Structures are given as C-alpha cells and as structure tokens.
PDB file of C-alpha atoms in Angstrom:
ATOM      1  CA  UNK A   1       9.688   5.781  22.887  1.00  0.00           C
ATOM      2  CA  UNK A   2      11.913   3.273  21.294  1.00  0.00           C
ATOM      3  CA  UNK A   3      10.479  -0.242  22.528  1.00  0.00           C
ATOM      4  CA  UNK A   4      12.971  -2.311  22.031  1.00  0.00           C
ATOM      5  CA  UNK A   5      10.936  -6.806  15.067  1.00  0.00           C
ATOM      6  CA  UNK A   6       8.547  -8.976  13.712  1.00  0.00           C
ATOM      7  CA  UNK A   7       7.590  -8.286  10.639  1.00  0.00           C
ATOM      8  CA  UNK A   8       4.482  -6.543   9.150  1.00  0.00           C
ATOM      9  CA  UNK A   9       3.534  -3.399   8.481  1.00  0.00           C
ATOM     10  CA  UNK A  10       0.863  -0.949  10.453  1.00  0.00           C
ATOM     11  CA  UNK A  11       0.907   1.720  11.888  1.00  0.00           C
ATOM     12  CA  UNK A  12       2.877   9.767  18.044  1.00  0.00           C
ATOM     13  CA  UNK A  13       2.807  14.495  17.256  1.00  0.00           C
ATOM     14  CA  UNK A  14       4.283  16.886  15.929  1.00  0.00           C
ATOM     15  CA  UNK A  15       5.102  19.654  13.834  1.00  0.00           C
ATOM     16  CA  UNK A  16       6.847  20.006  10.400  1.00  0.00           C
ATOM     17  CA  UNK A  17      10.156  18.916   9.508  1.00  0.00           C
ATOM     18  CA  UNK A  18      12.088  21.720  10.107  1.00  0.00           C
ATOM     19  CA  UNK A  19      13.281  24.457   7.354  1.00  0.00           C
ATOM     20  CA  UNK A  20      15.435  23.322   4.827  1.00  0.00           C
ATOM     21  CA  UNK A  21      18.997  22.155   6.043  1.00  0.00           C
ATOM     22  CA  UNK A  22      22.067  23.505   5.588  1.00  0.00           C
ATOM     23  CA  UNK A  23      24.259  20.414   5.107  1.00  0.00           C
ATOM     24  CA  UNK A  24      24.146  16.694   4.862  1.00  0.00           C
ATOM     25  CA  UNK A  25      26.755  13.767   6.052  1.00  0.00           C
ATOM     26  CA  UNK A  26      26.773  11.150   3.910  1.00  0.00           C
ATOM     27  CA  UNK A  27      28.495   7.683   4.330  1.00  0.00           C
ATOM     28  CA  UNK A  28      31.603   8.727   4.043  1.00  0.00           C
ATOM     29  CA  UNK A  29      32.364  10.903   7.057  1.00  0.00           C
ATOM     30  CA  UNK A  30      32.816  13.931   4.832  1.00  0.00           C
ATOM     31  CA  UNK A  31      30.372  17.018   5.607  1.00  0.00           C
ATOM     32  CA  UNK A  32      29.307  19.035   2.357  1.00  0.00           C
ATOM     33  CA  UNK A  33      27.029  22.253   1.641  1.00  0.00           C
ATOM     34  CA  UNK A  34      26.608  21.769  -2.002  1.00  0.00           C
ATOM     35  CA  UNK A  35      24.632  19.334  -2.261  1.00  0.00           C
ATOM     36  CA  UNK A  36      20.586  20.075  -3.228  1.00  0.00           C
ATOM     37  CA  UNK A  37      18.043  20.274  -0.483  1.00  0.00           C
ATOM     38  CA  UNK A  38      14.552  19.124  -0.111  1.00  0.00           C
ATOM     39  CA  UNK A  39      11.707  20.796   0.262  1.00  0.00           C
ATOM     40  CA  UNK A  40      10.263  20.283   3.581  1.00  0.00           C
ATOM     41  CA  UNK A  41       6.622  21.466   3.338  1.00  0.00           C
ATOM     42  CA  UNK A  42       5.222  18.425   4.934  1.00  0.00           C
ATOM     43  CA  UNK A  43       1.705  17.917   6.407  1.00  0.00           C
ATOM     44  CA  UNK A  44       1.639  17.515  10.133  1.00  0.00           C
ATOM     45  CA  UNK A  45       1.174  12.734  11.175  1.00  0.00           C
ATOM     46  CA  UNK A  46      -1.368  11.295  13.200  1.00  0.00           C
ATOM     47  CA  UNK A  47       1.059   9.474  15.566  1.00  0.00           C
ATOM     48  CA  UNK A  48      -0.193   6.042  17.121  1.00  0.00           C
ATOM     49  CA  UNK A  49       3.160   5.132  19.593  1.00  0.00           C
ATOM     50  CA  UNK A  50       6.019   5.869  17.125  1.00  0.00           C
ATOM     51  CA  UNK A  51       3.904   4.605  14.001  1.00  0.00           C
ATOM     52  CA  UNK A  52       3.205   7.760  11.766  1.00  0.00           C
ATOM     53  CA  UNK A  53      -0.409   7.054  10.188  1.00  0.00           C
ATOM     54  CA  UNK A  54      -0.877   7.910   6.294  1.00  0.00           C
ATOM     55  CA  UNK A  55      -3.997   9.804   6.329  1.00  0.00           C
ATOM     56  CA  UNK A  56      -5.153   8.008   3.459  1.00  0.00           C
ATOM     57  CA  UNK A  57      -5.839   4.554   5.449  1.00  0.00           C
ATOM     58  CA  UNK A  58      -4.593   2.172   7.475  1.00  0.00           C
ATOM     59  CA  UNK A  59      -2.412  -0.411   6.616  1.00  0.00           C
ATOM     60  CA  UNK A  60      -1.477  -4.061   7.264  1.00  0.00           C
ATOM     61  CA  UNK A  61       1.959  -5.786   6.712  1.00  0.00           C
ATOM     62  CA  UNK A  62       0.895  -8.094   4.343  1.00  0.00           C
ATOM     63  CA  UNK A  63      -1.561  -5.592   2.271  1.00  0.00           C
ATOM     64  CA  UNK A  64       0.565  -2.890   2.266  1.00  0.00           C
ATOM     65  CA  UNK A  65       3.800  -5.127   0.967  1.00  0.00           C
ATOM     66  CA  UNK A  66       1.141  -6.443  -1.875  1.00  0.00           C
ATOM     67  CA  UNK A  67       0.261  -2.900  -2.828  1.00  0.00           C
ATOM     68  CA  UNK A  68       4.024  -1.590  -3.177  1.00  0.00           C
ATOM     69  CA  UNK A  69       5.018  -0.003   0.210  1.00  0.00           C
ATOM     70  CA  UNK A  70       8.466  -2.280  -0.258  1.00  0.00           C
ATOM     71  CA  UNK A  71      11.205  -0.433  -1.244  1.00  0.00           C
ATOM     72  CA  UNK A  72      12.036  -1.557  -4.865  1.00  0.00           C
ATOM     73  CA  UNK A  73      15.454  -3.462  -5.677  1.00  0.00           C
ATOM     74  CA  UNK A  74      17.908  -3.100  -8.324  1.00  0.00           C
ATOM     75  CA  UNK A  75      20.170  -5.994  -8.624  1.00  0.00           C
ATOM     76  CA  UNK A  76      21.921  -6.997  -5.502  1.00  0.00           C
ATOM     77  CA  UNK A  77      20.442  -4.391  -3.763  1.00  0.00           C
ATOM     78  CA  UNK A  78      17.765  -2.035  -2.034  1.00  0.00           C
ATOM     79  CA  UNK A  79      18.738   1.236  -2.514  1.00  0.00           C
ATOM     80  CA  UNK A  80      16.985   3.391   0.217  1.00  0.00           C
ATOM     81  CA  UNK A  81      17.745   7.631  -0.294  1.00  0.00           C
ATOM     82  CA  UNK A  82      18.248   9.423   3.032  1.00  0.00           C
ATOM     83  CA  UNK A  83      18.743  12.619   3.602  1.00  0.00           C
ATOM     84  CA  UNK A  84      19.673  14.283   7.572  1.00  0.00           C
ATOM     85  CA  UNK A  85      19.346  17.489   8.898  1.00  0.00           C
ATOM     86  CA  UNK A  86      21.827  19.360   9.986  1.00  0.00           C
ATOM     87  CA  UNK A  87      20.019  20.337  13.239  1.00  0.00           C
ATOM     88  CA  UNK A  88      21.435  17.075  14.226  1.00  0.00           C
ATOM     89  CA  UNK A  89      25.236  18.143  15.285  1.00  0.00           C
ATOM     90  CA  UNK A  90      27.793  15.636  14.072  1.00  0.00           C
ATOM     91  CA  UNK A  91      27.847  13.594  17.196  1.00  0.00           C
ATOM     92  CA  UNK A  92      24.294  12.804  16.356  1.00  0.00           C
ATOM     93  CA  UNK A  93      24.534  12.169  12.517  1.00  0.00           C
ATOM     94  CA  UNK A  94      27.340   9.861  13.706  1.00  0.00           C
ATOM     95  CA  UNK A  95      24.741   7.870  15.295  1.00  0.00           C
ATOM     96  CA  UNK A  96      22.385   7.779  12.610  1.00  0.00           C
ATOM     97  CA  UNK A  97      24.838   6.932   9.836  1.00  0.00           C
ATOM     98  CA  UNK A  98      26.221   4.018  12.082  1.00  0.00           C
ATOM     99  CA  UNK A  99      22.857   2.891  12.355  1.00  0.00           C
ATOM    100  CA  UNK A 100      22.209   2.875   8.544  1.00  0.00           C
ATOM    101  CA  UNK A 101      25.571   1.690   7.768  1.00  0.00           C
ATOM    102  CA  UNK A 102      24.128  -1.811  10.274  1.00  0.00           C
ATOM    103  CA  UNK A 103      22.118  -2.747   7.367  1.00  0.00           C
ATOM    104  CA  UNK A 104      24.975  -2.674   4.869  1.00  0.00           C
ATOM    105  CA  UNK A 105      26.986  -5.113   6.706  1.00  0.00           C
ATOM    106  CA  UNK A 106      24.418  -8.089   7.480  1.00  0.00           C
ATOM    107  CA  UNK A 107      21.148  -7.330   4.341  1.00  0.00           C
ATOM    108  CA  UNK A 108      21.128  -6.259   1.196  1.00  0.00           C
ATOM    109  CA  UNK A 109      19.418  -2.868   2.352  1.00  0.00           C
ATOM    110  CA  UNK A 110      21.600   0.272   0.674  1.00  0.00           C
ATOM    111  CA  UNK A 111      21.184   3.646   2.357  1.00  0.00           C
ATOM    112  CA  UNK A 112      22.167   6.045  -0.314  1.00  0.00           C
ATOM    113  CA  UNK A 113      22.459  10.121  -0.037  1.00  0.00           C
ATOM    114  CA  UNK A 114      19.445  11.787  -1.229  1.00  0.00           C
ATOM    115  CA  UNK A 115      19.616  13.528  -4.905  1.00  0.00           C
ATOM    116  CA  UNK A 116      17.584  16.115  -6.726  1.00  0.00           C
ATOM    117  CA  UNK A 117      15.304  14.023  -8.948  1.00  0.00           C
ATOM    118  CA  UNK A 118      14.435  11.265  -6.250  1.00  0.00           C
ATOM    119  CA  UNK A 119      10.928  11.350  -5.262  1.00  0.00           C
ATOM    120  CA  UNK A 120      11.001   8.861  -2.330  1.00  0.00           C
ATOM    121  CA  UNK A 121      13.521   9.183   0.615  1.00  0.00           C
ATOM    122  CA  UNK A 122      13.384   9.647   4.095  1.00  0.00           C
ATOM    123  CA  UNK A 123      13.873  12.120   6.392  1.00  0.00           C
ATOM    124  CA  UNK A 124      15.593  11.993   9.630  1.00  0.00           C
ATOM    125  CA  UNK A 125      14.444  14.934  11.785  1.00  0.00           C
ATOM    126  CA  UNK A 126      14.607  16.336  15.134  1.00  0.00           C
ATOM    127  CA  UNK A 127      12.442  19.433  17.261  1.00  0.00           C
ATOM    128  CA  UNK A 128      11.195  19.536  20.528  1.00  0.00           C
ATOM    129  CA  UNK A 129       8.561  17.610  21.570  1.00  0.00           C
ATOM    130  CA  UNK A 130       8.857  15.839  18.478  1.00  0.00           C
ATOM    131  CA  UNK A 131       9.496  12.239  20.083  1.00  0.00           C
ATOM    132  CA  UNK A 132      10.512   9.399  17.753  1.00  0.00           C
ATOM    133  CA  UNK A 133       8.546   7.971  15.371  1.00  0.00           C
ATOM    134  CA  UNK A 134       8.394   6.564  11.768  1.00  0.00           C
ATOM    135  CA  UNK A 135       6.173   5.757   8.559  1.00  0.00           C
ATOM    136  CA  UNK A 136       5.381   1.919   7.976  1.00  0.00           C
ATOM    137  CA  UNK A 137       6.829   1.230   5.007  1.00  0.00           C
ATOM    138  CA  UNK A 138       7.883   3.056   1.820  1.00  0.00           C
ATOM    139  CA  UNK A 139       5.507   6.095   1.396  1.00  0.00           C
ATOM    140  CA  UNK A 140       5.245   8.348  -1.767  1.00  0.00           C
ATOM    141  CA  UNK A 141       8.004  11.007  -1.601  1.00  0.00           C
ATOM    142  CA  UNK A 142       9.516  12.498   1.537  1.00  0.00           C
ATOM    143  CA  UNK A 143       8.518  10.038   4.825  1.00  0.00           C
ATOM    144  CA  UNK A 144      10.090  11.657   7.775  1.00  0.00           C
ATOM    145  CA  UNK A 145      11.787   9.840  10.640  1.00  0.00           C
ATOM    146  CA  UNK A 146      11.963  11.842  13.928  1.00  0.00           C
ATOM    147  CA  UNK A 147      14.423  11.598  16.053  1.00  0.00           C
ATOM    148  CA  UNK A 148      14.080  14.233  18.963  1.00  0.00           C
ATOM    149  CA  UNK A 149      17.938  15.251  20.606  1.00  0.00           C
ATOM    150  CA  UNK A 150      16.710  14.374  23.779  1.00  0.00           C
ATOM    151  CA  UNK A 151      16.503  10.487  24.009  1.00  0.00           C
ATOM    152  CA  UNK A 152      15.593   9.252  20.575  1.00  0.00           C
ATOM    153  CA  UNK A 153      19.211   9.481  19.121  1.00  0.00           C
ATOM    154  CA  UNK A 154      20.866   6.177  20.145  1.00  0.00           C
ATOM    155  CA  UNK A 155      22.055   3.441  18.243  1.00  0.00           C
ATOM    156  CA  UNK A 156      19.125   0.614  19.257  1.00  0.00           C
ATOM    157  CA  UNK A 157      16.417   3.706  17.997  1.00  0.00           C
ATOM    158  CA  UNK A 158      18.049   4.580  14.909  1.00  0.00           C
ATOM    159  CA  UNK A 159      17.783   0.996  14.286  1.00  0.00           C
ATOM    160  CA  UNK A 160      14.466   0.338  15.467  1.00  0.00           C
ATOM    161  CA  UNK A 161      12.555   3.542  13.176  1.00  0.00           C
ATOM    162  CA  UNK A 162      14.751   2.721   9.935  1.00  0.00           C
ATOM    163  CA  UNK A 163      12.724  -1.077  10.410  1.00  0.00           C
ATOM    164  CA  UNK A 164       9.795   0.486  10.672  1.00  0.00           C
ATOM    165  CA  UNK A 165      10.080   2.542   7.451  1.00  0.00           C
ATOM    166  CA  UNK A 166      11.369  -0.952   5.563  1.00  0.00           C
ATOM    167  CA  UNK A 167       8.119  -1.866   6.799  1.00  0.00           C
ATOM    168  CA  UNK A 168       8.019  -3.621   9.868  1.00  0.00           C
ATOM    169  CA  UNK A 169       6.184  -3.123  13.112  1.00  0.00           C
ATOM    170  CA  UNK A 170       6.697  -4.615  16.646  1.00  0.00           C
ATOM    171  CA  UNK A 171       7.072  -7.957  17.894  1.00  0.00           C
ATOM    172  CA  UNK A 172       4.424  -8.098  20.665  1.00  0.00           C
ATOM    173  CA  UNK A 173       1.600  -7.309  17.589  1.00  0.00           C
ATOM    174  CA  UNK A 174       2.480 -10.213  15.094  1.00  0.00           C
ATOM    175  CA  UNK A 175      -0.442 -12.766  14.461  1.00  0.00           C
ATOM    176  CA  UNK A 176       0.787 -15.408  16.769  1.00  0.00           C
ATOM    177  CA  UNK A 177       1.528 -13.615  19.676  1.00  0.00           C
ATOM    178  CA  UNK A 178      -0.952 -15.306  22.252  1.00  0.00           C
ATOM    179  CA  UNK A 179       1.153 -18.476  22.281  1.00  0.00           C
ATOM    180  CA  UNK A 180       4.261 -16.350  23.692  1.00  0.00           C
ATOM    181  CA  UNK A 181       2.902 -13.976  25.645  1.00  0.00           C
ATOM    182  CA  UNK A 182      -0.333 -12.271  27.840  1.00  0.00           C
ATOM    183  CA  UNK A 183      -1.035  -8.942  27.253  1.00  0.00           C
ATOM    184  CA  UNK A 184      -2.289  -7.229  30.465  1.00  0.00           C
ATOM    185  CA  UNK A 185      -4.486  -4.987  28.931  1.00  0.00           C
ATOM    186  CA  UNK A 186      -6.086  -3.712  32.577  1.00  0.00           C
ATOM    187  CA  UNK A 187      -2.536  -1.983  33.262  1.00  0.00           C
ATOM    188  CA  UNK A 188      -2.494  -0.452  30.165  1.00  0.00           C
ATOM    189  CA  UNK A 189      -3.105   3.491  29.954  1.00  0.00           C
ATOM    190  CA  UNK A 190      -6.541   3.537  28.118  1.00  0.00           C
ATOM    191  CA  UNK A 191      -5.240   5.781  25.505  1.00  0.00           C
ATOM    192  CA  UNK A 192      -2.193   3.927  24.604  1.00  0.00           C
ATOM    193  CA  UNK A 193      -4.080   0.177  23.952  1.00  0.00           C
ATOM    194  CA  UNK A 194      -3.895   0.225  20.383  1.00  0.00           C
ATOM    195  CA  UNK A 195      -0.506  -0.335  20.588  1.00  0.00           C
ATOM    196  CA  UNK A 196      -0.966  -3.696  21.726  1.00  0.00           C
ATOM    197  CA  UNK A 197      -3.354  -4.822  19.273  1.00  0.00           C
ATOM    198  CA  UNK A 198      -2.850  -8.140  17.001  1.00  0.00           C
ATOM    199  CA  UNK A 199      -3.022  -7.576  13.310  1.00  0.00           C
ATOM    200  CA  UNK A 200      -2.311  -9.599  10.892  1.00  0.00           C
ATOM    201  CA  UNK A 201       1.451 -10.153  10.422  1.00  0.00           C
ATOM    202  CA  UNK A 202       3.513 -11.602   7.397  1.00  0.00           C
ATOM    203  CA  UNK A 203       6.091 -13.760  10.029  1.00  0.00           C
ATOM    204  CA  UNK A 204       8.411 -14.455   7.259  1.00  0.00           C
ATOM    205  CA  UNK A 205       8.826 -18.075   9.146  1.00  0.00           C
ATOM    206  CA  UNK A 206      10.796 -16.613  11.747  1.00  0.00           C
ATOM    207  CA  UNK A 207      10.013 -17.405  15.843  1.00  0.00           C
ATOM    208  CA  UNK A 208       8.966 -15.027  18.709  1.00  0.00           C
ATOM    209  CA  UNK A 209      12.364 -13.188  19.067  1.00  0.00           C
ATOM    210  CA  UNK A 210      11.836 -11.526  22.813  1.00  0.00           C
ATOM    211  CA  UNK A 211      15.349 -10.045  22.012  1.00  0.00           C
ATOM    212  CA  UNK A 212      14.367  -8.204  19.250  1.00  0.00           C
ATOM    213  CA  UNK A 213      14.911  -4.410  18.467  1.00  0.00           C
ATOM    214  CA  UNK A 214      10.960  -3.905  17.799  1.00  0.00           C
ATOM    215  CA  UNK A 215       9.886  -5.398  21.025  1.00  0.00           C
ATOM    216  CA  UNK A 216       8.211  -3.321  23.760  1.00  0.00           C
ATOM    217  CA  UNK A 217       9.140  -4.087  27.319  1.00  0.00           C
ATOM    218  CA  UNK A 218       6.789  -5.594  29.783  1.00  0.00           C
ATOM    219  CA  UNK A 219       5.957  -2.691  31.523  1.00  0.00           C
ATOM    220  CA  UNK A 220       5.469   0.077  28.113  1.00  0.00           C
ATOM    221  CA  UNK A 221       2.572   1.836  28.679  1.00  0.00           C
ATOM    222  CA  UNK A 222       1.877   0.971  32.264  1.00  0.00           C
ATOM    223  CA  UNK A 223      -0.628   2.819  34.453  1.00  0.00           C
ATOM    224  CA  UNK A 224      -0.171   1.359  37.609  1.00  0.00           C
ATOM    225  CA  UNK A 225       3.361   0.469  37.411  1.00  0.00           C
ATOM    226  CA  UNK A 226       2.857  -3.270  36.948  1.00  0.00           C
ATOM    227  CA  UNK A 227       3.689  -5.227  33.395  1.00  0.00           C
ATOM    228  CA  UNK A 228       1.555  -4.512  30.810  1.00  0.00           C
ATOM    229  CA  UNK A 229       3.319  -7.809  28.709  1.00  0.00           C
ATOM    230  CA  UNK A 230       4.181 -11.009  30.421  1.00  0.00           C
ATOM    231  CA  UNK A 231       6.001 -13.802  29.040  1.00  0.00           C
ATOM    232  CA  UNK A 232       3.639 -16.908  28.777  1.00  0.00           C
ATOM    233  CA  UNK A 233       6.980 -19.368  29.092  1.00  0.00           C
ATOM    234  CA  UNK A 234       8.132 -17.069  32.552  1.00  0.00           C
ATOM    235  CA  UNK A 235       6.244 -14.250  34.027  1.00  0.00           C
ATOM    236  CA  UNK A 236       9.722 -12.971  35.431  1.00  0.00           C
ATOM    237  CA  UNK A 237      11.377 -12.910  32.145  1.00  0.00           C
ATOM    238  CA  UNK A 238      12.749  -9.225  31.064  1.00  0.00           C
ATOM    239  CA  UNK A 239      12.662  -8.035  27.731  1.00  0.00           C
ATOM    240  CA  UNK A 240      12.469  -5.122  25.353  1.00  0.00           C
ATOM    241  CA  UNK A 241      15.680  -3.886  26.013  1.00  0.00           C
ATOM    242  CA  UNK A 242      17.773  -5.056  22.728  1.00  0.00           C
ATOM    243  CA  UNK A 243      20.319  -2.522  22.226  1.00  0.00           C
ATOM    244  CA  UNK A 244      20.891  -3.793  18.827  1.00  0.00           C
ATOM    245  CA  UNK A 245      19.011  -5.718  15.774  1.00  0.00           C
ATOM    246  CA  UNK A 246      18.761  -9.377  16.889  1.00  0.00           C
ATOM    247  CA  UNK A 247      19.165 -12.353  14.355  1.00  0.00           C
ATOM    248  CA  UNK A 248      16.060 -12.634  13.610  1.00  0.00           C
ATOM    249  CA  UNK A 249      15.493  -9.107  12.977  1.00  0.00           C
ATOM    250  CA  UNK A 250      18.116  -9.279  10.133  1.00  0.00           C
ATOM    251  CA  UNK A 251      16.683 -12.394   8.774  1.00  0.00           C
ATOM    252  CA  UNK A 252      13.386 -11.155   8.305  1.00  0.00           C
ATOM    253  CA  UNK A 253      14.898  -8.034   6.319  1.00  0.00           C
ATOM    254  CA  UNK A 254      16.590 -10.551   4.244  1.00  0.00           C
ATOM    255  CA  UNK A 255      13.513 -12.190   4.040  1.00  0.00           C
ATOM    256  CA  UNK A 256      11.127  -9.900   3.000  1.00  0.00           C
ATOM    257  CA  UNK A 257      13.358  -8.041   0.082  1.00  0.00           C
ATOM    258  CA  UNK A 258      15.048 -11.465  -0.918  1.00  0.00           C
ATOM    259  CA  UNK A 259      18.283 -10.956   0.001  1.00  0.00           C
ATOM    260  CA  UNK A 260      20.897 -13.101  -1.038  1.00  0.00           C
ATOM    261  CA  UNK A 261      22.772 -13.665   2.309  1.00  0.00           C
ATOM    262  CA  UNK A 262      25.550 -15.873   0.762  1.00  0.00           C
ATOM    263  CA  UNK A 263      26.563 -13.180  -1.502  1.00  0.00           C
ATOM    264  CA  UNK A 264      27.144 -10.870   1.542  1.00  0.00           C
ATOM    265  CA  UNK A 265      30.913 -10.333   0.770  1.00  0.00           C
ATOM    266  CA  UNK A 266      29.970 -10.325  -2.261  1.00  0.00           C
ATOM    267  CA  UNK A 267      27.837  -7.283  -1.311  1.00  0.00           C
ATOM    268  CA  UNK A 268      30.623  -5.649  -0.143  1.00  0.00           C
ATOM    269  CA  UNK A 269      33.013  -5.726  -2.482  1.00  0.00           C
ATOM    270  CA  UNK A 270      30.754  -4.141  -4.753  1.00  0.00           C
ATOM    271  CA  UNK A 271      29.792  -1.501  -2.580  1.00  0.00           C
ATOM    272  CA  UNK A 272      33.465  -0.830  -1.912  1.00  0.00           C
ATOM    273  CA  UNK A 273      33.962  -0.738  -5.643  1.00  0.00           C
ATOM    274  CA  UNK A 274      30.843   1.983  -6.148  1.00  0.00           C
ATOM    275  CA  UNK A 275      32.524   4.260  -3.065  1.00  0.00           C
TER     276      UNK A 275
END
C-alpha cells in the first residue's frame, strides 16, 4: 500500500522478521556470507496504513524530531545502517539498494551495511501477508521495513518506506492541507480514516507537492469507488502516482538533517574515496 512526502513524523500486521539471514548485499553489488547477523527476535507492530506504531506512544513530526527520532550526523553525512534479508532474491535486493543508493546521489543521507556493535539499523523484510510498512523515524535498535514480494518491492515503495523511517509521513496529513485539498471522508472505509487525519506537521517551508512519493491517490481507501481526496485547485486532477521522490521530497530531507546541497559533489567524491 505504497501511496504515492511532506514532512513530519506519525504514525498495517504482521508477524516477526523472519529467522536470521543467510547473506547480505551491500552497495557494492558483491554478495557475502561472512558477515554478522542480527538477531531478529522482534515484537509483533500495531500497523495504522504502512505506519508501524511504537507501542510506547504516539508520535508527532515535530515532537518526535525534538526528542531524537532523527538519525544523528557525523560530518557531511547521515549515516543510516541497513541490513536485507536474503529472502529477498537478488532481483529484489537490486531494487532496494537502488532505492537507498537515490539518497546518496541528491541528500546527504548515507545507507551503510549493518555491523556487529550497531544498535540502531533497519531492517528490510519480506513474508506473506506482511504488506509494506515502516517505523516513523529513527527507533531504538532494529526498526523493520517490510517489504512483502508480492507488490511492495518497486522502486517508488522502496523510496517511499526508507522516508518514512527518516521520519516523514504523507503529504495529504501535513498541517496545511485544507487549503489544497477536500478530504471526502464519507467514501472513506470507516476503519481506514485515521489515515487521513491532520496532525501537526514540521513543513520545512516547502509547498503542497501533489507529485510527491508520500502522497496517497484520490481514491486510497475508497468504499464506494469514488475519491476519497480531491484537489481543491481541480476536482479532476490525478495524483498519488509518483514513481519516484519529487523535488520537494529531496529538499525536505535536506532540510530536516541540514544538508549541505552545494557540497553534493563534494559528497561524492568522498564517498568514492571511503568505497
């Protein structure tokens, strides 16, 4: 359920993350075995949509960034440890490391191959029934993503749940909504209306992107078939089907962990040096 980023940070059901794996693909294309493992003895998420719920207590974006739910920097950059399962086949990691690598290119966001010793990483995991879904935020330790084989792995997902877990929800939630669009709460399933609930946002002085990777489309959710969002500016307008970060998605990244976006090549070089 990959609606297709506005900042802030908030909050669908599973089971635990799998056993242990048997290998992990780092950013370099090369497959190894030797590397440590995890332990995966996880306690089951509430889910709301593809939000993963602490059970400790809810969350807002600019709360949660206040109380240390950012990833932490270390010079240039953010260094984020992942760490896939092998259930994945390579085709699939593929997908996921292309969609990590996206951040290295345009923010200072590094994804880095988990290590014995590193308390908080994420997770990217797959079973049936498993959906896809994501933490707000950094959590303390392990913070799986899910990414179930059968729709979730695709580049515009990967993308959308690795936002999430640098703490940032969807678009049709921020704070100023209401002047961009209506949300048509009587063709919403009853069960599913939280999901299109303001809360107070952090907008990191970035517009309503409609072209954004967090943004649901008009009819998520429907029970009758008709939109359940409508664009204030045209009621015919189509959205929620970015197959990729938008602008604004990458400047509110930058944003939020003070990037320093003229230093991109700069970026780069050093990363190139490091690898």
């Amino acid at each position: 359920m990959t609606p297709a980023v506005l900042f802030l940070l908030f909050l669908s059901v599973m089971d635990v993350c799998l056993s242990a794996p048997a290998e992990v693909k780092n950013l370099t294309d090369e497959f190894t075995d030797s590397v440590p493992r995890p332990k995966l003895d996880i306690k089951i998420p509430v889910l709301h949509g593809d939000i993963a719920v602490p059970d400790t207590f809810f969350k807002n974006a600019d709360q949660c960034t206040a109380r240390g739910c950012k990833w932490p920097k270390s010079g240039l950059y953010v260094y984020v440890p992942y760490y896939i399962s092998p259930y994945f086949s390579r085709k699939e990691q593929s997908i996921i490391l292309r969609g990590l690598q996206s951040f290295h290119q345009t923010t200072c966001i590094r994804f880095i191959p988990w290590d014995s010793g590193v308390r908080d990483y994420i997770y990217f995991f797959s079973q049936p029934n498993s959906g896809c879904w994501s933490y707000l935020g950094r959590q303390k330790g392990k913070q799986c993503i899910s990414l179930e084989k059968n729709g979730c792995v695709n580049y515009s997902t990967v993308q959308h749940e690795i936002l999430h877990a640098l703490g940032f929800n969807h678009e049709q939630v921020r704070s100023d909504r209401d002047k961009y669009v209506r949300i048509l709460f009587d063709n919403i399933q009853q069960k599913q209306q939280y999901n299109f609930r303001k809360v107070p946002t952090n907008n990191l002085r970035t517009p309503y992107d409609f072209n954004s990777v967090m943004h649901y489309h008009k009819y998520a959710f429907s029970r009758n078939r008709l939109p359940t969002i409508e664009a204030k500016s045209d009621p015919n307008l189509n959205f929620g089907n970015a197959q990729e970060m938008s602008a604004n998605d990458i400047a509110r990244v930058n944003r939020l962990y003070r990037c320093n976006t003229s230093s991109r090549l700069q970026y780069a070089k050093h990363a190139d040096a490091q690898h």
